[in-house]
Short mmCIF file of C-alpha atoms and ligand atoms in Angstrom, two decimals:
data_model
loop_
_atom_site.label_atom_id
_atom_site.label_comp_id
_atom_site.label_asym_id
_atom_site.label_seq_id
_atom_site.Cartn_x
_atom_site.Cartn_y
_atom_site.Cartn_z
CA MET A 85 -6.97 29.19 37.37
CA LEU A 86 -7.90 30.57 33.97
CA VAL A 87 -6.86 27.98 31.39
CA VAL A 88 -7.01 27.70 27.61
CA HIS A 89 -7.41 24.19 26.19
CA LYS A 90 -6.87 23.58 22.48
CA TYR A 91 -8.11 20.34 20.92
CA GLY A 92 -6.75 19.35 17.49
CA GLY A 93 -8.48 17.48 14.67
CA THR A 94 -7.99 13.92 15.92
CA SER A 95 -9.21 14.91 19.39
CA VAL A 96 -12.54 16.07 17.91
CA GLY A 97 -12.60 13.62 14.97
CA ASP A 98 -16.12 12.28 15.62
CA VAL A 99 -18.98 12.71 18.06
CA GLU A 100 -17.55 10.15 20.51
CA ARG A 101 -14.31 12.09 20.62
CA ILE A 102 -16.17 15.35 21.10
CA GLU A 103 -17.87 13.58 23.99
CA ASN A 104 -14.42 12.75 25.36
CA VAL A 105 -13.38 16.41 25.08
CA THR A 106 -16.63 17.36 26.80
CA ASN A 107 -15.61 15.15 29.74
CA ARG A 108 -12.16 16.72 29.93
CA VAL A 109 -13.46 20.28 29.79
CA ALA A 110 -16.16 19.45 32.35
CA LYS A 111 -13.51 18.01 34.66
CA ALA A 112 -11.35 21.14 34.43
CA ARG A 113 -14.47 23.17 35.19
CA GLU A 114 -15.43 20.98 38.18
CA GLU A 115 -11.93 21.49 39.55
CA GLY A 116 -12.75 25.18 39.82
CA ASN A 117 -11.10 26.56 36.69
CA ASP A 118 -12.36 29.09 34.19
CA VAL A 119 -11.98 27.38 30.83
CA VAL A 120 -11.67 28.73 27.30
CA VAL A 121 -11.54 26.02 24.65
CA VAL A 122 -10.15 26.48 21.13
CA VAL A 123 -11.06 23.76 18.65
CA SER A 124 -9.81 22.58 15.25
CA ALA A 125 -11.95 21.16 12.49
CA MET A 126 -12.65 17.42 12.74
CA SER A 127 -9.68 15.47 11.40
CA GLY A 128 -9.57 15.34 7.60
CA GLU A 129 -12.22 18.04 7.28
CA THR A 130 -9.91 20.88 6.14
CA ASN A 131 -8.31 18.63 3.52
CA LYS A 132 -11.73 17.50 2.35
CA LEU A 133 -12.84 21.10 1.85
CA ILE A 134 -9.63 21.91 -0.05
CA GLY A 135 -10.32 18.88 -2.25
CA PHE A 136 -13.82 20.16 -3.03
CA ALA A 137 -12.44 23.54 -4.13
CA GLU A 138 -9.71 21.93 -6.23
CA HIS A 139 -12.33 19.93 -8.07
CA PHE A 140 -13.16 23.20 -9.83
CA THR A 141 -9.73 24.82 -10.12
CA LYS A 142 -6.17 24.28 -8.91
CA GLU A 143 -5.98 27.95 -7.97
CA PRO A 144 -9.15 28.90 -6.09
CA ALA A 145 -9.35 32.50 -4.84
CA LYS A 146 -7.80 32.69 -1.39
CA LYS A 147 -10.58 34.87 -0.01
CA GLU A 148 -13.14 32.22 -0.95
CA MET A 149 -10.88 29.52 0.51
CA ASP A 150 -10.97 31.31 3.86
CA MET A 151 -14.74 31.48 3.74
CA LEU A 152 -14.77 27.75 3.02
CA LEU A 153 -12.08 26.51 5.42
CA SER A 154 -13.19 28.56 8.42
CA SER A 155 -16.46 26.59 8.41
CA GLY A 156 -14.72 23.41 9.66
CA GLU A 157 -13.76 24.92 13.00
CA ARG A 158 -17.21 26.48 13.45
CA VAL A 159 -18.84 23.08 13.20
CA THR A 160 -16.71 21.67 16.01
CA ALA A 161 -17.10 24.74 18.22
CA ALA A 162 -20.87 24.57 17.96
CA LEU A 163 -20.96 20.80 18.55
CA LEU A 164 -18.77 21.02 21.64
CA SER A 165 -20.90 23.81 23.04
CA ILE A 166 -24.08 21.83 22.36
CA SER A 167 -22.54 18.78 24.01
CA LEU A 168 -21.56 20.76 27.13
CA GLN A 169 -24.99 22.34 27.32
CA ALA A 170 -26.61 18.92 27.05
CA ARG A 171 -24.63 17.97 30.14
CA GLY A 172 -25.94 20.98 32.02
CA TYR A 173 -22.97 23.32 31.62
CA ASP A 174 -23.37 26.93 30.59
CA ALA A 175 -21.33 27.20 27.39
CA VAL A 176 -21.14 29.51 24.41
CA ALA A 177 -19.52 28.99 20.99
CA LEU A 178 -17.83 31.93 19.28
CA THR A 179 -16.34 32.38 15.80
CA GLY A 180 -12.94 34.03 15.46
CA ARG A 181 -14.67 37.31 14.72
CA GLN A 182 -16.89 37.07 17.80
CA ALA A 183 -13.81 36.30 19.89
CA GLY A 184 -12.33 39.61 18.70
CA ILE A 185 -9.48 38.23 16.58
CA VAL A 186 -8.38 40.78 13.98
CA THR A 187 -5.79 39.85 11.36
CA ASP A 188 -4.02 41.38 8.38
CA ASP A 189 -5.26 40.77 4.81
CA THR A 190 -3.10 37.79 3.88
CA HIS A 191 -5.86 35.32 3.07
CA THR A 192 -5.06 31.68 4.00
CA TYR A 193 -1.95 32.76 5.91
CA ALA A 194 -3.10 35.77 7.91
CA ARG A 195 -1.22 37.21 10.88
CA ILE A 196 -3.08 38.17 14.03
CA GLU A 197 -2.82 41.94 14.50
CA SER A 198 -4.91 42.41 17.61
CA ILE A 199 -7.43 40.72 19.87
CA ASP A 200 -10.27 42.45 21.65
CA PRO A 201 -10.85 39.98 24.49
CA SER A 202 -13.96 41.67 25.90
CA ALA A 203 -16.54 39.20 24.56
CA VAL A 204 -14.56 36.20 25.85
CA LYS A 205 -13.91 37.89 29.19
CA ASN A 206 -17.55 38.90 29.61
CA ALA A 207 -18.71 35.37 28.95
CA ILE A 208 -16.20 34.03 31.49
CA GLY A 209 -17.48 36.65 33.93
CA GLU A 210 -20.98 35.23 33.43
CA GLY A 211 -19.66 31.83 34.40
CA LYS A 212 -19.69 30.38 30.91
CA ILE A 213 -17.33 27.90 29.34
CA VAL A 214 -16.22 29.68 26.17
CA ILE A 215 -15.59 27.66 23.01
CA VAL A 216 -13.75 29.47 20.21
CA ALA A 217 -13.48 28.27 16.62
CA GLY A 218 -9.71 28.11 15.96
CA PHE A 219 -7.71 28.97 12.85
CA GLN A 220 -9.66 32.12 11.96
CA GLY A 221 -10.18 35.83 12.40
CA ILE A 222 -11.38 38.76 10.33
CA ASN A 223 -9.46 41.49 8.55
CA LYS A 224 -10.22 45.18 8.92
CA SER A 225 -12.68 45.12 6.04
CA GLY A 226 -14.63 42.38 7.76
CA SER A 227 -13.71 39.38 5.60
CA VAL A 228 -13.00 36.09 7.30
CA THR A 229 -9.32 35.05 7.21
CA THR A 230 -7.49 31.88 8.24
CA LEU A 231 -4.11 31.57 9.94
CA GLY A 232 -2.29 28.88 7.93
CA ARG A 233 -2.29 25.11 8.42
CA GLY A 234 -2.19 24.12 12.06
CA GLY A 235 -3.36 27.66 12.86
CA SER A 236 -5.66 26.69 15.74
CA ASP A 237 -2.52 26.37 17.88
CA LEU A 238 -1.87 30.03 17.14
CA SER A 239 -5.48 31.00 17.99
CA ALA A 240 -5.07 29.29 21.35
CA VAL A 241 -1.76 30.92 22.26
CA ALA A 242 -2.89 34.37 21.13
CA LEU A 243 -6.15 34.11 23.08
CA ALA A 244 -4.34 32.83 26.16
CA ALA A 245 -2.12 35.92 26.06
CA ALA A 246 -5.02 38.30 25.37
CA ILE A 247 -7.12 37.10 28.30
CA GLY A 248 -4.15 36.65 30.63
CA ALA A 249 -4.64 32.89 31.05
CA ASP A 250 -2.43 31.10 33.54
CA GLN A 251 -1.56 28.46 30.96
CA CYS A 252 -2.34 27.17 27.50
CA GLU A 253 -2.70 23.41 27.01
CA ILE A 254 -2.47 22.06 23.45
CA TYR A 255 -4.13 18.63 23.24
CA SER A 256 -3.36 16.23 20.38
CA ASP A 257 -2.96 12.46 19.96
CA VAL A 258 0.55 12.39 21.50
CA ASP A 259 1.21 13.00 25.17
CA GLY A 260 3.98 15.55 24.69
CA ILE A 261 7.03 16.54 22.71
CA TYR A 262 9.29 13.62 21.89
CA THR A 263 12.89 13.43 20.69
CA THR A 264 11.40 12.63 17.29
CA ASP A 265 7.99 11.73 15.89
CA PRO A 266 6.99 8.70 18.03
CA ARG A 267 4.98 7.32 15.09
CA ILE A 268 8.22 6.88 13.16
CA GLU A 269 10.56 5.93 15.99
CA PRO A 270 8.87 3.90 18.76
CA ASN A 271 11.94 4.45 20.97
CA ALA A 272 11.50 8.22 20.88
CA ARG A 273 11.67 9.64 24.38
CA LYS A 274 9.20 12.11 25.82
CA LEU A 275 10.71 15.35 27.13
CA ASP A 276 9.46 16.85 30.42
CA THR A 277 10.41 20.33 29.29
CA ILE A 278 11.83 21.95 26.18
CA SER A 279 12.90 25.56 25.63
CA TYR A 280 10.92 27.85 23.35
CA ASP A 281 13.96 28.16 21.07
CA GLU A 282 14.43 24.44 20.61
CA MET A 283 10.70 23.90 20.13
CA LEU A 284 10.62 26.71 17.59
CA GLU A 285 13.45 25.07 15.69
CA LEU A 286 11.67 21.66 15.72
CA SER A 287 8.37 23.22 14.59
CA SER A 288 9.96 25.37 11.91
CA LEU A 289 11.78 22.35 10.52
CA GLY A 290 8.51 20.46 10.17
CA ALA A 291 7.57 18.75 13.46
CA LYS A 292 3.88 19.51 13.16
CA VAL A 293 3.03 18.74 16.79
CA LEU A 294 2.97 22.51 17.39
CA GLN A 295 2.58 25.16 14.69
CA ASN A 296 5.78 27.23 14.52
CA ARG A 297 4.04 30.59 14.67
CA SER A 298 2.27 29.58 17.86
CA VAL A 299 5.60 28.75 19.51
CA GLU A 300 7.08 32.02 18.33
CA LEU A 301 4.17 33.94 19.86
CA ALA A 302 4.26 31.94 23.10
CA LYS A 303 7.93 32.86 23.48
CA LYS A 304 7.33 36.51 22.67
CA LEU A 305 4.40 36.88 25.06
CA ASN A 306 5.73 34.42 27.62
CA VAL A 307 2.71 32.09 27.49
CA LYS A 308 3.13 28.97 29.61
CA LEU A 309 2.54 26.25 27.05
CA TYR A 310 1.90 22.53 27.54
CA ALA A 311 1.68 19.80 24.90
CA LYS A 312 -0.64 17.03 26.15
CA SER A 313 -2.76 14.17 24.92
CA SER A 314 -6.55 14.25 24.92
CA PHE A 315 -6.47 10.46 25.30
CA SER A 316 -4.46 10.21 28.54
CA ASP A 317 -3.85 11.98 31.83
CA ASP A 318 -0.12 12.33 31.31
CA VAL A 319 1.36 15.67 32.47
CA GLY A 320 2.75 16.27 28.98
CA THR A 321 5.65 18.53 28.05
CA LEU A 322 6.16 22.07 29.30
CA ILE A 323 7.52 24.49 26.72
CA ALA A 324 9.24 27.26 28.66
CA GLU A 325 12.19 29.62 28.78
CA GLU A 326 14.87 27.25 29.92
CA SER A 327 14.95 23.51 29.50
CA SER A 328 16.71 20.85 31.44
CA MET A 329 18.10 19.77 28.07
CA GLU A 330 20.53 22.67 27.89
CA ALA A 331 23.62 20.54 28.23
CA VAL A 332 22.43 18.02 25.69
CA LEU A 333 24.12 18.00 22.32
CA VAL A 334 21.14 16.96 20.19
CA SER A 335 17.57 17.35 21.43
CA GLY A 336 15.52 16.21 18.48
CA ILE A 337 15.26 14.85 14.93
CA VAL A 338 12.67 16.11 12.47
CA LEU A 339 11.27 14.73 9.23
CA ASP A 340 9.63 17.15 6.79
CA LYS A 341 7.95 15.33 3.93
CA ASN A 342 6.47 18.51 2.50
CA GLN A 343 9.47 19.40 0.35
CA ALA A 344 10.16 19.63 -3.38
CA ARG A 345 13.59 20.31 -4.88
CA VAL A 346 14.38 22.57 -7.81
CA THR A 347 17.83 22.51 -9.41
CA LEU A 348 18.96 24.89 -12.15
CA ARG A 349 21.98 23.81 -14.18
CA GLY A 350 24.30 26.15 -16.05
CA VAL A 351 22.92 29.33 -14.54
CA ALA A 352 24.43 32.58 -15.88
CA ASP A 353 27.04 33.53 -13.26
CA ARG A 354 26.34 37.25 -13.08
CA PRO A 355 25.69 39.69 -10.23
CA GLY A 356 21.96 39.99 -9.58
CA ILE A 357 20.81 36.60 -10.89
CA ALA A 358 19.95 35.25 -7.43
CA ALA A 359 18.22 38.52 -6.56
CA ASP A 360 16.12 38.27 -9.73
CA ILE A 361 15.11 34.64 -9.23
CA PHE A 362 14.29 34.81 -5.54
CA SER A 363 12.53 38.17 -5.79
CA LYS A 364 10.26 36.71 -8.42
CA LEU A 365 9.55 33.66 -6.24
CA ALA A 366 8.82 35.94 -3.27
CA GLU A 367 6.45 38.07 -5.37
CA SER A 368 4.55 34.89 -6.15
CA ASN A 369 4.33 34.17 -2.40
CA ILE A 370 6.43 31.02 -2.74
CA ASN A 371 8.23 30.18 0.46
CA VAL A 372 11.75 29.09 -0.41
CA ASP A 373 13.48 26.99 2.19
CA MET A 374 16.98 25.65 1.53
CA ILE A 375 19.15 27.42 -1.06
CA ILE A 376 22.44 26.12 -2.40
CA GLN A 377 24.74 27.73 -4.94
CA ASN A 378 28.19 26.65 -6.05
CA MET A 379 31.23 28.71 -6.98
CA GLY A 380 30.82 29.44 -10.67
CA THR A 381 33.18 28.00 -13.27
CA ASP A 382 33.38 29.04 -16.93
CA GLY A 383 30.73 31.73 -16.45
CA SER A 384 28.01 29.44 -15.12
CA THR A 385 26.96 27.86 -11.88
CA ASN A 386 24.36 25.48 -10.41
CA LEU A 387 21.60 26.71 -8.14
CA GLY A 388 19.30 24.52 -6.07
CA PHE A 389 16.50 25.27 -3.64
CA THR A 390 13.50 23.65 -2.00
CA VAL A 391 9.87 24.77 -1.79
CA PRO A 392 6.78 23.28 -0.11
CA GLN A 393 5.29 20.52 -2.28
CA SER A 394 2.11 22.52 -2.74
CA GLU A 395 4.16 25.30 -4.38
CA HIS A 396 5.95 22.95 -6.75
CA GLU A 397 3.83 23.79 -9.83
CA ASN A 398 3.97 27.53 -9.11
CA ALA A 399 7.74 27.42 -8.71
CA LYS A 400 7.99 25.61 -12.05
CA LYS A 401 6.00 28.36 -13.74
CA VAL A 402 8.14 31.10 -12.24
CA MET A 403 11.33 29.32 -13.29
CA GLU A 404 10.09 28.96 -16.86
CA SER A 405 10.10 32.76 -17.10
CA PHE A 406 13.88 32.61 -16.49
CA ASP A 407 14.69 29.84 -18.95
CA HIS A 408 17.03 32.07 -21.00
CA GLU A 409 19.23 32.38 -17.88
CA PHE A 410 20.05 28.68 -17.44
CA GLU A 411 20.71 25.51 -19.45
CA GLY A 412 18.40 23.07 -17.75
CA MET A 413 16.25 22.50 -14.73
CA ASP A 414 15.35 19.51 -12.69
CA PHE A 415 12.37 19.15 -10.34
CA ASP A 416 11.95 16.45 -7.75
CA GLU A 417 8.82 16.19 -5.66
CA HIS A 418 9.96 12.96 -4.04
CA VAL A 419 12.39 14.39 -1.56
CA CYS A 420 12.20 15.07 2.15
CA LYS A 421 14.24 17.01 4.66
CA VAL A 422 15.70 15.43 7.78
CA SER A 423 17.10 17.71 10.48
CA VAL A 424 19.11 17.26 13.64
CA VAL A 425 18.45 19.97 16.25
CA GLY A 426 20.25 20.88 19.46
CA VAL A 427 21.54 24.00 21.18
CA GLY A 428 24.55 22.00 22.36
CA MET A 429 25.88 22.04 18.79
CA LYS A 430 26.94 25.64 19.32
CA SER A 431 29.91 24.50 21.36
CA HIS A 432 30.60 21.04 19.97
CA SER A 433 32.08 19.85 16.72
CA GLY A 434 31.40 16.58 14.93
CA VAL A 435 27.61 16.60 15.04
CA ALA A 436 27.27 17.14 11.30
CA ALA A 437 30.00 14.61 10.51
CA ALA A 438 28.17 11.98 12.57
CA ALA A 439 24.96 12.64 10.64
CA PHE A 440 26.69 12.34 7.26
CA THR A 441 28.46 9.15 8.35
CA ALA A 442 25.14 7.65 9.42
CA MET A 443 23.64 8.44 6.00
CA ALA A 444 26.66 6.93 4.26
CA LYS A 445 26.44 3.71 6.25
CA ASN A 446 22.87 3.27 5.04
CA ASN A 447 23.82 4.16 1.50
CA ILE A 448 21.54 7.20 1.56
CA ASN A 449 22.65 9.92 -0.83
CA ILE A 450 22.52 13.47 0.53
CA GLN A 451 21.26 15.85 -2.15
CA MET A 452 21.50 19.13 -0.23
CA ILE A 453 22.90 20.21 3.13
CA SER A 454 22.28 23.28 5.19
CA THR A 455 23.43 24.09 8.70
CA SER A 456 22.99 26.74 11.36
CA GLU A 457 24.35 27.13 14.87
CA ILE A 458 21.81 24.70 16.25
CA LYS A 459 20.75 22.46 13.36
CA VAL A 460 21.93 20.32 10.46
CA SER A 461 19.43 19.67 7.66
CA MET A 462 19.75 17.26 4.73
CA VAL A 463 17.56 16.78 1.70
CA ILE A 464 17.33 13.11 0.70
CA ASP A 465 15.11 10.79 -1.32
CA GLU A 466 11.66 10.64 0.26
CA LYS A 467 11.71 6.84 0.46
CA TYR A 468 14.60 6.92 2.95
CA GLY A 469 13.09 9.58 5.23
CA GLU A 470 11.87 7.32 8.01
CA LEU A 471 14.98 5.15 7.91
CA ALA A 472 17.11 8.30 8.23
CA ILE A 473 15.09 9.46 11.25
CA ARG A 474 15.49 6.14 13.05
CA THR A 475 19.18 5.95 12.19
CA LEU A 476 19.92 9.46 13.44
CA HIS A 477 17.88 8.89 16.60
CA ASP A 478 20.09 5.91 17.25
CA VAL A 479 23.38 7.62 16.39
CA TYR A 480 22.82 10.41 18.92
CA GLU A 481 21.45 7.91 21.45
CA LEU A 482 18.30 9.93 21.98
CA ASP A 483 16.45 7.02 23.54
CA LYS A 484 18.76 7.19 26.57
P1 ADP B 77 -3.55 18.02 15.93
O1 ADP B 77 -4.30 17.50 14.76
O2 ADP B 77 -4.16 17.67 17.24
O3 ADP B 77 -3.21 19.48 15.83
P2 ADP B 77 -1.03 17.21 14.86
O4 ADP B 77 -1.26 16.05 13.95
O5 ADP B 77 -0.90 18.57 14.26
O6 ADP B 77 -2.17 17.21 15.97
O7 ADP B 77 0.25 16.94 15.77
C1 ADP B 77 0.42 15.73 16.45
C2 ADP B 77 1.35 14.81 15.67
O8 ADP B 77 2.66 15.38 15.61
C3 ADP B 77 1.59 13.47 16.31
O9 ADP B 77 0.61 12.55 15.92
C4 ADP B 77 2.98 13.07 15.82
O10 ADP B 77 2.92 12.10 14.80
C5 ADP B 77 3.53 14.36 15.24
N1 ADP B 77 4.89 14.69 15.71
C6 ADP B 77 5.93 15.06 14.90
N2 ADP B 77 7.04 15.28 15.59
C7 ADP B 77 6.74 15.07 16.90
C8 ADP B 77 7.48 15.16 18.12
N3 ADP B 77 8.79 15.51 18.13
N4 ADP B 77 6.85 14.88 19.28
C9 ADP B 77 5.54 14.53 19.28
N5 ADP B 77 4.79 14.43 18.17
C10 ADP B 77 5.35 14.69 16.97
N1 LIG B 78 -8.04 22.81 10.56
C1 LIG B 78 -6.82 23.52 10.22
C2 LIG B 78 -5.82 22.58 9.60
O1 LIG B 78 -6.10 21.42 9.40
C3 LIG B 78 -6.25 24.24 11.42
C4 LIG B 78 -5.87 23.39 12.60
O2 LIG B 78 -6.31 22.24 12.72
O3 LIG B 78 -5.12 23.88 13.44
O4 LIG B 78 -4.74 23.00 9.27
MG1 MG B 79 -1.73 20.53 14.68
#
């Protein structure tokens, strides 16, 4: 088989753990596989580099950030290759550029446009184990770009598709996809399989076990994806077209702590106001998540939305340019979003009501609500996030 392994930050967090990965890759090789390995930066490394840059300015140039952040993954790729070579294996470490990954120009959040797999394929043909630095590519003018946080997952899926790998195995510190984050709810249950659509929903709502763009691409290009642990031999979870969970009402609960809420009071109730505000936010590359607006009364209305915490200050600045259009604004960084996901909701009623009842019983105030066919999301005070997750997990009996 031709397999792609991807090892995340905790799996390569120090030299002993890189040694552990070396053993796993060597084993896959000994079993007769061709192996391409995508690696993340050592755990904490990307945040450390961001911290260094922010020592000088809160808004470092994104092009420079890519130059900086891409270094983390190169370190691990080189170390893993050195470690494999020391054990007598023929290995080669490649940067994103050397692996042929070409992206658009959106520095720090680039999209992969194409992959020229020839270098990777040639190295495999020569019998080498190929190690690729994740999270990075180059744009057409030759500058290094990065793919957004968690982007090594995307590198792995995209490479797996480009080289026609039989499967792509994403290794982290959990042995699969659970009904909710097992660090928050010890009774969370591991799923044998989950559909691309449900996984995409969980990832998009903030379950960071797989980056959402990687799941999207795996679905589009039909990449057979596994979530596994680098610390056990568990078979993990298969993410595939259909899941055995189809009949289940609720498949998972997600906590997203990376949320900040903005509320505008007494907003001028005129056609075009929402267009103006959200166009301006979009121009500033601020990703708006939940949006809530009431029916206007007496010529004014209230408008609320959430943004990632890192965009909180930027959103504040943008809103200040509209201050003649509303009476007051209120920012809250200490909120989180809890979501209930399940395709079964399409054909069942009462799922949302059960969630609201559960919040009420715990005296948790719901600040914002948004729903779709297959999810219910609520914004609540950050300090109740984990309690809400455990409560909801219990209400829908996900441990059974
Ligand atoms: P890596 O650094 O290897 O990329 P991540 O930290 O990005 O790993 O992802 C693994 C983490 O995802 C786990 O430690 C776990 O806390 C978290 N997680 C959140 N939701 C889930 C879920 N539904 N199933 C499994 N893990 C989850
Ligand atoms: N090192 C990057 C991050 O921390 C990319 C990754 O690990 O996937 O986001
Ligand atoms: Mg990750």
